[in-house]
């Protein structure tokens, strides 16, 4: 599915490295990633909350990735849209309607990416 005014959403995943001493598998460096475009996906605001203090009020807005539940997105991946980068910190279950088998798009909450 293409969006006429959408932006390309990219998923970065660090390659796995094997520690030569302990033989443990760990994520590699962000300089060496597998990148794929996620077709039909978009990043948008999922919720906003007003935070007030004695001196000011601010609005905090959370972002989510909206995509097909079958898309290859895992916890620890980085999502890029334009100049913005986000981290996948959790991947909720992709529920299916038990009566019809219908499955809506999945909302994956995103955090600010670092590194």
PDB file of N, CA and C in Angstrom:
ATOM      1  N   UNK A   1       0.854  -1.169   0.000  1.00  0.00           N
ATOM      2  CA  UNK A   1       0.000   0.000   0.000  1.00  0.00           C
ATOM      3  C   UNK A   1       0.897   1.227   0.000  1.00  0.00           C
ATOM      4  N   UNK A   2       0.652   2.162  -0.876  1.00  0.00           N
ATOM      5  CA  UNK A   2       1.436   3.392  -0.933  1.00  0.00           C
ATOM      6  C   UNK A   2       0.600   4.578  -0.499  1.00  0.00           C
ATOM      7  N   UNK A   3       1.239   5.516   0.118  1.00  0.00           N
ATOM      8  CA  UNK A   3       0.573   6.740   0.544  1.00  0.00           C
ATOM      9  C   UNK A   3       1.049   7.868  -0.350  1.00  0.00           C
ATOM     10  N   UNK A   4       0.107   8.609  -0.903  1.00  0.00           N
ATOM     11  CA  UNK A   4       0.453   9.662  -1.846  1.00  0.00           C
ATOM     12  C   UNK A   4       1.378  10.704  -1.222  1.00  0.00           C
ATOM     13  N   UNK A   5       1.163  11.017   0.035  1.00  0.00           N
ATOM     14  CA  UNK A   5       1.964  12.053   0.696  1.00  0.00           C
ATOM     15  C   UNK A   5       2.828  11.479   1.819  1.00  0.00           C
ATOM     16  N   UNK A   6       3.043  10.173   1.822  1.00  0.00           N
ATOM     17  CA  UNK A   6       3.802   9.537   2.883  1.00  0.00           C
ATOM     18  C   UNK A   6       5.300   9.657   2.692  1.00  0.00           C
ATOM     19  N   UNK A   7       6.028   9.263   3.720  1.00  0.00           N
ATOM     20  CA  UNK A   7       7.482   9.232   3.681  1.00  0.00           C
ATOM     21  C   UNK A   7       7.933   7.784   3.789  1.00  0.00           C
ATOM     22  N   UNK A   8       9.123   7.512   3.319  1.00  0.00           N
ATOM     23  CA  UNK A   8       9.675   6.167   3.403  1.00  0.00           C
ATOM     24  C   UNK A   8      10.078   5.873   4.840  1.00  0.00           C
ATOM     25  N   UNK A   9       9.644   4.720   5.342  1.00  0.00           N
ATOM     26  CA  UNK A   9       9.998   4.275   6.688  1.00  0.00           C
ATOM     27  C   UNK A   9      11.034   3.171   6.539  1.00  0.00           C
ATOM     28  N   UNK A  10      12.180   3.348   7.199  1.00  0.00           N
ATOM     29  CA  UNK A  10      13.266   2.375   7.126  1.00  0.00           C
ATOM     30  C   UNK A  10      13.468   1.710   8.471  1.00  0.00           C
ATOM     31  N   UNK A  11      13.771   0.398   8.425  1.00  0.00           N
ATOM     32  CA  UNK A  11      14.074  -0.346   9.646  1.00  0.00           C
ATOM     33  C   UNK A  11      15.544  -0.729   9.603  1.00  0.00           C
ATOM     34  N   UNK A  12      16.305  -0.343  10.639  1.00  0.00           N
ATOM     35  CA  UNK A  12      17.716  -0.712  10.776  1.00  0.00           C
ATOM     36  C   UNK A  12      17.831  -1.761  11.871  1.00  0.00           C
ATOM     37  N   UNK A  13      18.576  -2.818  11.580  1.00  0.00           N
ATOM     38  CA  UNK A  13      18.835  -3.845  12.595  1.00  0.00           C
ATOM     39  C   UNK A  13      20.327  -4.123  12.609  1.00  0.00           C
ATOM     40  N   UNK A  14      20.903  -4.044  13.819  1.00  0.00           N
ATOM     41  CA  UNK A  14      22.332  -4.337  13.960  1.00  0.00           C
ATOM     42  C   UNK A  14      22.603  -5.808  13.660  1.00  0.00           C
ATOM     43  N   UNK A  15      23.707  -6.070  12.981  1.00  0.00           N
ATOM     44  CA  UNK A  15      24.100  -7.454  12.707  1.00  0.00           C
ATOM     45  C   UNK A  15      24.587  -8.099  14.001  1.00  0.00           C
ATOM     46  N   UNK A  16      24.478  -9.392  14.076  1.00  0.00           N
ATOM     47  CA  UNK A  16      24.906 -10.133  15.273  1.00  0.00           C
ATOM     48  C   UNK A  16      26.403 -10.387  15.212  1.00  0.00           C
ATOM     49  N   UNK A  17      27.055 -10.234  16.352  1.00  0.00           N
ATOM     50  CA  UNK A  17      28.480 -10.525  16.498  1.00  0.00           C
ATOM     51  C   UNK A  17      28.652 -11.629  17.532  1.00  0.00           C
ATOM     52  N   UNK A  18      29.636 -12.472  17.321  1.00  0.00           N
ATOM     53  CA  UNK A  18      29.950 -13.524  18.284  1.00  0.00           C
ATOM     54  C   UNK A  18      31.196 -13.112  19.049  1.00  0.00           C
ATOM     55  N   UNK A  19      31.081 -13.080  20.367  1.00  0.00           N
ATOM     56  CA  UNK A  19      32.232 -12.780  21.210  1.00  0.00           C
ATOM     57  C   UNK A  19      33.204 -13.964  21.113  1.00  0.00           C
ATOM     58  N   UNK A  20      34.438 -13.729  20.673  1.00  0.00           N
ATOM     59  CA  UNK A  20      35.373 -14.856  20.478  1.00  0.00           C
ATOM     60  C   UNK A  20      35.774 -15.551  21.774  1.00  0.00           C
ATOM     61  N   UNK A  21      35.595 -14.887  22.906  1.00  0.00           N
ATOM     62  CA  UNK A  21      36.007 -15.474  24.180  1.00  0.00           C
ATOM     63  C   UNK A  21      34.888 -16.244  24.853  1.00  0.00           C
ATOM     64  N   UNK A  22      33.696 -15.665  24.893  1.00  0.00           N
ATOM     65  CA  UNK A  22      32.588 -16.317  25.582  1.00  0.00           C
ATOM     66  C   UNK A  22      31.644 -17.053  24.641  1.00  0.00           C
ATOM     67  N   UNK A  23      31.786 -16.823  23.326  1.00  0.00           N
ATOM     68  CA  UNK A  23      30.931 -17.420  22.291  1.00  0.00           C
ATOM     69  C   UNK A  23      29.479 -16.937  22.383  1.00  0.00           C
ATOM     70  N   UNK A  24      29.244 -15.869  23.142  1.00  0.00           N
ATOM     71  CA  UNK A  24      27.900 -15.292  23.226  1.00  0.00           C
ATOM     72  C   UNK A  24      27.621 -14.453  21.986  1.00  0.00           C
ATOM     73  N   UNK A  25      26.368 -14.458  21.572  1.00  0.00           N
ATOM     74  CA  UNK A  25      25.939 -13.646  20.430  1.00  0.00           C
ATOM     75  C   UNK A  25      25.343 -12.355  20.968  1.00  0.00           C
ATOM     76  N   UNK A  26      25.803 -11.240  20.422  1.00  0.00           N
ATOM     77  CA  UNK A  26      25.345  -9.925  20.868  1.00  0.00           C
ATOM     78  C   UNK A  26      25.147  -9.027  19.656  1.00  0.00           C
ATOM     79  N   UNK A  27      24.296  -8.001  19.797  1.00  0.00           N
ATOM     80  CA  UNK A  27      24.139  -7.061  18.683  1.00  0.00           C
ATOM     81  C   UNK A  27      25.440  -6.319  18.413  1.00  0.00           C
ATOM     82  N   UNK A  28      25.698  -6.083  17.121  1.00  0.00           N
ATOM     83  CA  UNK A  28      26.909  -5.375  16.731  1.00  0.00           C
ATOM     84  C   UNK A  28      26.752  -3.874  16.854  1.00  0.00           C
ATOM     85  N   UNK A  29      27.562  -3.167  16.100  1.00  0.00           N
ATOM     86  CA  UNK A  29      27.602  -1.712  16.122  1.00  0.00           C
ATOM     87  C   UNK A  29      26.561  -1.138  15.169  1.00  0.00           C
ATOM     88  N   UNK A  30      26.093   0.074  15.464  1.00  0.00           N
ATOM     89  CA  UNK A  30      25.121   0.742  14.589  1.00  0.00           C
ATOM     90  C   UNK A  30      25.751   1.162  13.260  1.00  0.00           C
ATOM     91  N   UNK A  31      27.065   1.071  13.130  1.00  0.00           N
ATOM     92  CA  UNK A  31      27.707   1.405  11.859  1.00  0.00           C
ATOM     93  C   UNK A  31      27.531   0.285  10.842  1.00  0.00           C
ATOM     94  N   UNK A  32      27.160  -0.912  11.302  1.00  0.00           N
ATOM     95  CA  UNK A  32      26.989  -2.078  10.431  1.00  0.00           C
ATOM     96  C   UNK A  32      25.574  -2.619  10.632  1.00  0.00           C
ATOM     97  N   UNK A  33      24.637  -2.155   9.805  1.00  0.00           N
ATOM     98  CA  UNK A  33      23.232  -2.531   9.992  1.00  0.00           C
ATOM     99  C   UNK A  33      22.627  -3.113   8.712  1.00  0.00           C
ATOM    100  N   UNK A  34      21.597  -3.910   8.897  1.00  0.00           N
ATOM    101  CA  UNK A  34      20.735  -4.339   7.796  1.00  0.00           C
ATOM    102  C   UNK A  34      19.596  -3.343   7.739  1.00  0.00           C
ATOM    103  N   UNK A  35      19.381  -2.735   6.584  1.00  0.00           N
ATOM    104  CA  UNK A  35      18.319  -1.742   6.434  1.00  0.00           C
ATOM    105  C   UNK A  35      17.328  -2.231   5.391  1.00  0.00           C
ATOM    106  N   UNK A  36      16.034  -2.175   5.748  1.00  0.00           N
ATOM    107  CA  UNK A  36      14.983  -2.498   4.783  1.00  0.00           C
ATOM    108  C   UNK A  36      13.906  -1.428   4.869  1.00  0.00           C
ATOM    109  N   UNK A  37      13.237  -1.124   3.756  1.00  0.00           N
ATOM    110  CA  UNK A  37      12.075  -0.240   3.824  1.00  0.00           C
ATOM    111  C   UNK A  37      10.863  -1.035   4.302  1.00  0.00           C
ATOM    112  N   UNK A  38      10.003  -0.397   5.071  1.00  0.00           N
ATOM    113  CA  UNK A  38       8.772  -1.035   5.526  1.00  0.00           C
ATOM    114  C   UNK A  38       7.645  -0.463   4.688  1.00  0.00           C
ATOM    115  N   UNK A  39       7.114  -1.278   3.789  1.00  0.00           N
ATOM    116  CA  UNK A  39       6.078  -0.837   2.866  1.00  0.00           C
ATOM    117  C   UNK A  39       4.756  -0.603   3.594  1.00  0.00           C
ATOM    118  N   UNK A  40       4.087   0.477   3.247  1.00  0.00           N
ATOM    119  CA  UNK A  40       2.765   0.758   3.796  1.00  0.00           C
ATOM    120  C   UNK A  40       2.758   1.171   5.263  1.00  0.00           C
ATOM    121  N   UNK A  41       3.913   1.495   5.823  1.00  0.00           N
ATOM    122  CA  UNK A  41       4.005   1.882   7.232  1.00  0.00           C
ATOM    123  C   UNK A  41       4.123   3.391   7.352  1.00  0.00           C
ATOM    124  N   UNK A  42       3.793   3.903   8.532  1.00  0.00           N
ATOM    125  CA  UNK A  42       3.977   5.318   8.811  1.00  0.00           C
ATOM    126  C   UNK A  42       4.206   5.525  10.296  1.00  0.00           C
ATOM    127  N   UNK A  43       4.862   6.626  10.627  1.00  0.00           N
ATOM    128  CA  UNK A  43       5.109   7.013  12.017  1.00  0.00           C
ATOM    129  C   UNK A  43       4.238   8.228  12.304  1.00  0.00           C
ATOM    130  N   UNK A  44       3.494   8.163  13.405  1.00  0.00           N
ATOM    131  CA  UNK A  44       2.594   9.255  13.759  1.00  0.00           C
ATOM    132  C   UNK A  44       2.470   9.342  15.276  1.00  0.00           C
ATOM    133  N   UNK A  45       1.890  10.426  15.735  1.00  0.00           N
ATOM    134  CA  UNK A  45       1.662  10.607  17.169  1.00  0.00           C
ATOM    135  C   UNK A  45       0.658   9.575  17.650  1.00  0.00           C
ATOM    136  N   UNK A  46       0.934   8.980  18.794  1.00  0.00           N
ATOM    137  CA  UNK A  46       0.009   7.999  19.354  1.00  0.00           C
ATOM    138  C   UNK A  46      -0.769   8.576  20.520  1.00  0.00           C
ATOM    139  N   UNK A  47      -0.154   9.471  21.261  1.00  0.00           N
ATOM    140  CA  UNK A  47      -0.852  10.092  22.391  1.00  0.00           C
ATOM    141  C   UNK A  47      -0.111  11.354  22.806  1.00  0.00           C
ATOM    142  N   UNK A  48      -0.831  12.219  23.472  1.00  0.00           N
ATOM    143  CA  UNK A  48      -0.238  13.439  24.033  1.00  0.00           C
ATOM    144  C   UNK A  48      -0.727  13.592  25.456  1.00  0.00           C
ATOM    145  N   UNK A  49       0.123  14.157  26.280  1.00  0.00           N
ATOM    146  CA  UNK A  49      -0.237  14.392  27.669  1.00  0.00           C
ATOM    147  C   UNK A  49       0.260  15.772  28.079  1.00  0.00           C
ATOM    148  N   UNK A  50      -0.579  16.484  28.793  1.00  0.00           N
ATOM    149  CA  UNK A  50      -0.201  17.808  29.296  1.00  0.00           C
ATOM    150  C   UNK A  50       0.465  17.638  30.648  1.00  0.00           C
ATOM    151  N   UNK A  51       1.675  18.158  30.763  1.00  0.00           N
ATOM    152  CA  UNK A  51       2.433  18.095  32.013  1.00  0.00           C
ATOM    153  C   UNK A  51       2.549  19.519  32.533  1.00  0.00           C
ATOM    154  N   UNK A  52       2.048  19.740  33.717  1.00  0.00           N
ATOM    155  CA  UNK A  52       2.049  21.090  34.286  1.00  0.00           C
ATOM    156  C   UNK A  52       2.937  21.162  35.515  1.00  0.00           C
ATOM    157  N   UNK A  53       3.553  22.311  35.675  1.00  0.00           N
ATOM    158  CA  UNK A  53       4.298  22.605  36.897  1.00  0.00           C
ATOM    159  C   UNK A  53       3.880  24.006  37.338  1.00  0.00           C
ATOM    160  N   UNK A  54       4.480  24.496  38.375  1.00  0.00           N
ATOM    161  CA  UNK A  54       4.112  25.817  38.887  1.00  0.00           C
ATOM    162  C   UNK A  54       4.460  26.927  37.905  1.00  0.00           C
ATOM    163  N   UNK A  55       5.450  26.699  37.047  1.00  0.00           N
ATOM    164  CA  UNK A  55       5.913  27.766  36.156  1.00  0.00           C
ATOM    165  C   UNK A  55       5.529  27.599  34.688  1.00  0.00           C
ATOM    166  N   UNK A  56       5.178  26.396  34.285  1.00  0.00           N
ATOM    167  CA  UNK A  56       4.844  26.218  32.871  1.00  0.00           C
ATOM    168  C   UNK A  56       4.026  24.950  32.646  1.00  0.00           C
ATOM    169  N   UNK A  57       3.472  24.876  31.452  1.00  0.00           N
ATOM    170  CA  UNK A  57       2.760  23.685  30.992  1.00  0.00           C
ATOM    171  C   UNK A  57       3.364  23.269  29.665  1.00  0.00           C
ATOM    172  N   UNK A  58       3.611  21.985  29.505  1.00  0.00           N
ATOM    173  CA  UNK A  58       4.144  21.495  28.251  1.00  0.00           C
ATOM    174  C   UNK A  58       3.345  20.275  27.803  1.00  0.00           C
ATOM    175  N   UNK A  59       3.376  20.010  26.519  1.00  0.00           N
ATOM    176  CA  UNK A  59       2.696  18.861  25.948  1.00  0.00           C
ATOM    177  C   UNK A  59       3.753  17.864  25.509  1.00  0.00           C
ATOM    178  N   UNK A  60       3.686  16.647  26.024  1.00  0.00           N
ATOM    179  CA  UNK A  60       4.584  15.575  25.617  1.00  0.00           C
ATOM    180  C   UNK A  60       3.826  14.657  24.667  1.00  0.00           C
ATOM    181  N   UNK A  61       4.383  14.424  23.496  1.00  0.00           N
ATOM    182  CA  UNK A  61       3.734  13.591  22.485  1.00  0.00           C
ATOM    183  C   UNK A  61       4.564  12.349  22.239  1.00  0.00           C
ATOM    184  N   UNK A  62       3.909  11.203  22.298  1.00  0.00           N
ATOM    185  CA  UNK A  62       4.565   9.931  22.019  1.00  0.00           C
ATOM    186  C   UNK A  62       4.341   9.567  20.559  1.00  0.00           C
ATOM    187  N   UNK A  63       5.301   8.877  19.967  1.00  0.00           N
ATOM    188  CA  UNK A  63       5.213   8.450  18.574  1.00  0.00           C
ATOM    189  C   UNK A  63       5.089   6.929  18.510  1.00  0.00           C
ATOM    190  N   UNK A  64       4.428   6.450  17.457  1.00  0.00           N
ATOM    191  CA  UNK A  64       4.294   5.018  17.217  1.00  0.00           C
ATOM    192  C   UNK A  64       4.497   4.724  15.742  1.00  0.00           C
ATOM    193  N   UNK A  65       4.936   3.500  15.475  1.00  0.00           N
ATOM    194  CA  UNK A  65       5.022   2.986  14.121  1.00  0.00           C
ATOM    195  C   UNK A  65       3.747   2.198  13.859  1.00  0.00           C
ATOM    196  N   UNK A  66       3.067   2.523  12.781  1.00  0.00           N
ATOM    197  CA  UNK A  66       1.853   1.810  12.382  1.00  0.00           C
ATOM    198  C   UNK A  66       2.200   0.992  11.145  1.00  0.00           C
ATOM    199  N   UNK A  67       2.084  -0.349  11.247  1.00  0.00           N
ATOM    200  CA  UNK A  67       2.504  -1.213  10.150  1.00  0.00           C
ATOM    201  C   UNK A  67       1.735  -2.522  10.179  1.00  0.00           C
ATOM    202  N   UNK A  68       1.941  -3.322   9.145  1.00  0.00           N
ATOM    203  CA  UNK A  68       1.359  -4.656   9.068  1.00  0.00           C
ATOM    204  C   UNK A  68       2.017  -5.522  10.143  1.00  0.00           C
ATOM    205  N   UNK A  69       1.244  -6.337  10.885  1.00  0.00           N
ATOM    206  CA  UNK A  69       1.845  -7.180  11.919  1.00  0.00           C
ATOM    207  C   UNK A  69       2.884  -8.167  11.381  1.00  0.00           C
ATOM    208  N   UNK A  70       2.850  -8.471  10.088  1.00  0.00           N
ATOM    209  CA  UNK A  70       3.811  -9.407   9.510  1.00  0.00           C
ATOM    210  C   UNK A  70       5.143  -8.749   9.168  1.00  0.00           C
ATOM    211  N   UNK A  71       5.232  -7.420   9.271  1.00  0.00           N
ATOM    212  CA  UNK A  71       6.476  -6.732   8.951  1.00  0.00           C
ATOM    213  C   UNK A  71       7.585  -7.140   9.917  1.00  0.00           C
ATOM    214  N   UNK A  72       8.811  -7.176   9.411  1.00  0.00           N
ATOM    215  CA  UNK A  72       9.978  -7.621  10.175  1.00  0.00           C
ATOM    216  C   UNK A  72      10.498  -6.491  11.063  1.00  0.00           C
ATOM    217  N   UNK A  73       9.857  -6.322  12.227  1.00  0.00           N
ATOM    218  CA  UNK A  73      10.257  -5.302  13.197  1.00  0.00           C
ATOM    219  C   UNK A  73      10.386  -5.989  14.554  1.00  0.00           C
ATOM    220  N   UNK A  74      11.538  -5.819  15.199  1.00  0.00           N
ATOM    221  CA  UNK A  74      11.793  -6.429  16.496  1.00  0.00           C
ATOM    222  C   UNK A  74      12.231  -5.385  17.513  1.00  0.00           C
ATOM    223  N   UNK A  75      12.117  -5.745  18.786  1.00  0.00           N
ATOM    224  CA  UNK A  75      12.619  -4.888  19.857  1.00  0.00           C
ATOM    225  C   UNK A  75      14.119  -4.697  19.639  1.00  0.00           C
ATOM    226  N   UNK A  76      14.589  -3.465  19.757  1.00  0.00           N
ATOM    227  CA  UNK A  76      15.999  -3.141  19.555  1.00  0.00           C
ATOM    228  C   UNK A  76      16.283  -2.559  18.184  1.00  0.00           C
ATOM    229  N   UNK A  77      15.323  -2.670  17.253  1.00  0.00           N
ATOM    230  CA  UNK A  77      15.515  -2.088  15.928  1.00  0.00           C
ATOM    231  C   UNK A  77      15.428  -0.573  15.997  1.00  0.00           C
ATOM    232  N   UNK A  78      15.987   0.075  14.990  1.00  0.00           N
ATOM    233  CA  UNK A  78      15.890   1.528  14.852  1.00  0.00           C
ATOM    234  C   UNK A  78      14.988   1.811  13.657  1.00  0.00           C
ATOM    235  N   UNK A  79      14.055   2.748  13.828  1.00  0.00           N
ATOM    236  CA  UNK A  79      13.135   3.154  12.775  1.00  0.00           C
ATOM    237  C   UNK A  79      13.524   4.562  12.346  1.00  0.00           C
ATOM    238  N   UNK A  80      13.695   4.757  11.027  1.00  0.00           N
ATOM    239  CA  UNK A  80      14.068   6.073  10.516  1.00  0.00           C
ATOM    240  C   UNK A  80      13.011   6.573   9.539  1.00  0.00           C
ATOM    241  N   UNK A  81      12.621   7.829   9.725  1.00  0.00           N
ATOM    242  CA  UNK A  81      11.710   8.517   8.813  1.00  0.00           C
ATOM    243  C   UNK A  81      12.294   9.905   8.597  1.00  0.00           C
ATOM    244  N   UNK A  82      12.734  10.183   7.379  1.00  0.00           N
ATOM    245  CA  UNK A  82      13.375  11.469   7.115  1.00  0.00           C
ATOM    246  C   UNK A  82      14.616  11.611   7.980  1.00  0.00           C
ATOM    247  N   UNK A  83      14.696  12.727   8.724  1.00  0.00           N
ATOM    248  CA  UNK A  83      15.840  12.973   9.611  1.00  0.00           C
ATOM    249  C   UNK A  83      15.622  12.456  11.026  1.00  0.00           C
ATOM    250  N   UNK A  84      14.454  11.877  11.305  1.00  0.00           N
ATOM    251  CA  UNK A  84      14.119  11.408  12.651  1.00  0.00           C
ATOM    252  C   UNK A  84      14.440   9.931  12.819  1.00  0.00           C
ATOM    253  N   UNK A  85      14.961   9.566  14.000  1.00  0.00           N
ATOM    254  CA  UNK A  85      15.262   8.171  14.336  1.00  0.00           C
ATOM    255  C   UNK A  85      14.577   7.811  15.640  1.00  0.00           C
ATOM    256  N   UNK A  86      14.037   6.611  15.687  1.00  0.00           N
ATOM    257  CA  UNK A  86      13.335   6.129  16.872  1.00  0.00           C
ATOM    258  C   UNK A  86      13.812   4.726  17.195  1.00  0.00           C
ATOM    259  N   UNK A  87      13.665   4.337  18.446  1.00  0.00           N
ATOM    260  CA  UNK A  87      14.047   3.018  18.919  1.00  0.00           C
ATOM    261  C   UNK A  87      12.787   2.220  19.229  1.00  0.00           C
ATOM    262  N   UNK A  88      12.758   0.949  18.816  1.00  0.00           N
ATOM    263  CA  UNK A  88      11.655   0.058  19.163  1.00  0.00           C
ATOM    264  C   UNK A  88      11.983  -0.532  20.527  1.00  0.00           C
ATOM    265  N   UNK A  89      11.214  -0.131  21.551  1.00  0.00           N
ATOM    266  CA  UNK A  89      11.467  -0.590  22.915  1.00  0.00           C
ATOM    267  C   UNK A  89      10.530  -1.716  23.337  1.00  0.00           C
ATOM    268  N   UNK A  90       9.419  -1.894  22.632  1.00  0.00           N
ATOM    269  CA  UNK A  90       8.449  -2.936  22.948  1.00  0.00           C
ATOM    270  C   UNK A  90       7.670  -3.257  21.686  1.00  0.00           C
ATOM    271  N   UNK A  91       7.245  -4.504  21.570  1.00  0.00           N
ATOM    272  CA  UNK A  91       6.396  -4.885  20.440  1.00  0.00           C
ATOM    273  C   UNK A  91       5.185  -5.611  21.007  1.00  0.00           C
ATOM    274  N   UNK A  92       4.049  -4.906  21.067  1.00  0.00           N
ATOM    275  CA  UNK A  92       2.856  -5.530  21.631  1.00  0.00           C
ATOM    276  C   UNK A  92       2.312  -6.634  20.733  1.00  0.00           C
ATOM    277  N   UNK A  93       1.432  -7.437  21.302  1.00  0.00           N
ATOM    278  CA  UNK A  93       0.800  -8.516  20.543  1.00  0.00           C
ATOM    279  C   UNK A  93      -0.045  -7.935  19.413  1.00  0.00           C
ATOM    280  N   UNK A  94      -0.103  -8.659  18.311  1.00  0.00           N
ATOM    281  CA  UNK A  94      -0.923  -8.267  17.166  1.00  0.00           C
ATOM    282  C   UNK A  94      -2.210  -9.077  17.233  1.00  0.00           C
ATOM    283  N   UNK A  95      -3.225  -8.509  17.856  1.00  0.00           N
ATOM    284  CA  UNK A  95      -4.472  -9.226  18.102  1.00  0.00           C
ATOM    285  C   UNK A  95      -5.255  -9.485  16.822  1.00  0.00           C
ATOM    286  N   UNK A  96      -5.977 -10.596  16.819  1.00  0.00           N
ATOM    287  CA  UNK A  96      -6.831 -10.990  15.708  1.00  0.00           C
ATOM    288  C   UNK A  96      -8.244 -11.153  16.251  1.00  0.00           C
ATOM    289  N   UNK A  97      -9.237 -10.638  15.509  1.00  0.00           N
ATOM    290  CA  UNK A  97     -10.630 -10.785  15.916  1.00  0.00           C
ATOM    291  C   UNK A  97     -10.989 -12.272  15.864  1.00  0.00           C
ATOM    292  N   UNK A  98     -11.431 -12.869  16.986  1.00  0.00           N
ATOM    293  CA  UNK A  98     -11.700 -14.302  17.005  1.00  0.00           C
ATOM    294  C   UNK A  98     -12.934 -14.700  16.192  1.00  0.00           C
ATOM    295  N   UNK A  99     -13.801 -13.746  15.890  1.00  0.00           N
ATOM    296  CA  UNK A  99     -15.022 -14.067  15.162  1.00  0.00           C
ATOM    297  C   UNK A  99     -14.851 -13.960  13.649  1.00  0.00           C
ATOM    298  N   UNK A 100     -14.042 -13.013  13.194  1.00  0.00           N
ATOM    299  CA  UNK A 100     -13.915 -12.779  11.755  1.00  0.00           C
ATOM    300  C   UNK A 100     -12.522 -13.064  11.214  1.00  0.00           C
ATOM    301  N   UNK A 101     -11.509 -13.156  12.090  1.00  0.00           N
ATOM    302  CA  UNK A 101     -10.139 -13.349  11.642  1.00  0.00           C
ATOM    303  C   UNK A 101      -9.475 -12.067  11.180  1.00  0.00           C
ATOM    304  N   UNK A 102     -10.192 -10.943  11.287  1.00  0.00           N
ATOM    305  CA  UNK A 102      -9.645  -9.650  10.855  1.00  0.00           C
ATOM    306  C   UNK A 102      -8.543  -9.222  11.807  1.00  0.00           C
ATOM    307  N   UNK A 103      -7.472  -8.702  11.247  1.00  0.00           N
ATOM    308  CA  UNK A 103      -6.347  -8.216  12.043  1.00  0.00           C
ATOM    309  C   UNK A 103      -6.001  -6.807  11.587  1.00  0.00           C
ATOM    310  N   UNK A 104      -6.143  -5.828  12.483  1.00  0.00           N
ATOM    311  CA  UNK A 104      -5.813  -4.448  12.100  1.00  0.00           C
ATOM    312  C   UNK A 104      -4.313  -4.247  12.031  1.00  0.00           C
ATOM    313  N   UNK A 105      -3.913  -3.062  11.576  1.00  0.00           N
ATOM    314  CA  UNK A 105      -2.490  -2.753  11.592  1.00  0.00           C
ATOM    315  C   UNK A 105      -2.001  -2.739  13.032  1.00  0.00           C
ATOM    316  N   UNK A 106      -0.732  -2.902  13.201  1.00  0.00           N
ATOM    317  CA  UNK A 106      -0.128  -2.959  14.539  1.00  0.00           C
ATOM    318  C   UNK A 106       0.456  -1.610  14.898  1.00  0.00           C
ATOM    319  N   UNK A 107       0.241  -1.202  16.128  1.00  0.00           N
ATOM    320  CA  UNK A 107       0.857   0.021  16.653  1.00  0.00           C
ATOM    321  C   UNK A 107       2.025  -0.366  17.534  1.00  0.00           C
ATOM    322  N   UNK A 108       3.235   0.077  17.152  1.00  0.00           N
ATOM    323  CA  UNK A 108       4.440  -0.238  17.908  1.00  0.00           C
ATOM    324  C   UNK A 108       4.960   1.062  18.506  1.00  0.00           C
ATOM    325  N   UNK A 109       4.927   1.188  19.846  1.00  0.00           N
ATOM    326  CA  UNK A 109       5.426   2.424  20.467  1.00  0.00           C
ATOM    327  C   UNK A 109       6.918   2.608  20.234  1.00  0.00           C
ATOM    328  N   UNK A 110       7.303   3.860  20.028  1.00  0.00           N
ATOM    329  CA  UNK A 110       8.697   4.179  19.745  1.00  0.00           C
ATOM    330  C   UNK A 110       9.265   5.105  20.814  1.00  0.00           C
ATOM    331  N   UNK A 111      10.547   4.988  21.052  1.00  0.00           N
ATOM    332  CA  UNK A 111      11.261   5.907  21.932  1.00  0.00           C
ATOM    333  C   UNK A 111      12.296   6.664  21.121  1.00  0.00           C
ATOM    334  N   UNK A 112      12.845   7.690  21.709  1.00  0.00           N
ATOM    335  CA  UNK A 112      13.874   8.474  21.025  1.00  0.00           C
ATOM    336  C   UNK A 112      15.138   7.644  20.878  1.00  0.00           C
ATOM    337  N   UNK A 113      15.703   7.618  19.674  1.00  0.00           N
ATOM    338  CA  UNK A 113      16.892   6.802  19.417  1.00  0.00           C
ATOM    339  C   UNK A 113      18.137   7.526  19.897  1.00  0.00           C
ATOM    340  N   UNK A 114      19.070   6.765  20.423  1.00  0.00           N
ATOM    341  CA  UNK A 114      20.363   7.314  20.823  1.00  0.00           C
ATOM    342  C   UNK A 114      21.430   6.415  20.265  1.00  0.00           C
ATOM    343  N   UNK A 115      22.504   6.995  19.820  1.00  0.00           N
ATOM    344  CA  UNK A 115      23.618   6.196  19.326  1.00  0.00           C
ATOM    345  C   UNK A 115      23.622   5.979  17.853  1.00  0.00           C
TER     346      UNK A 115
END
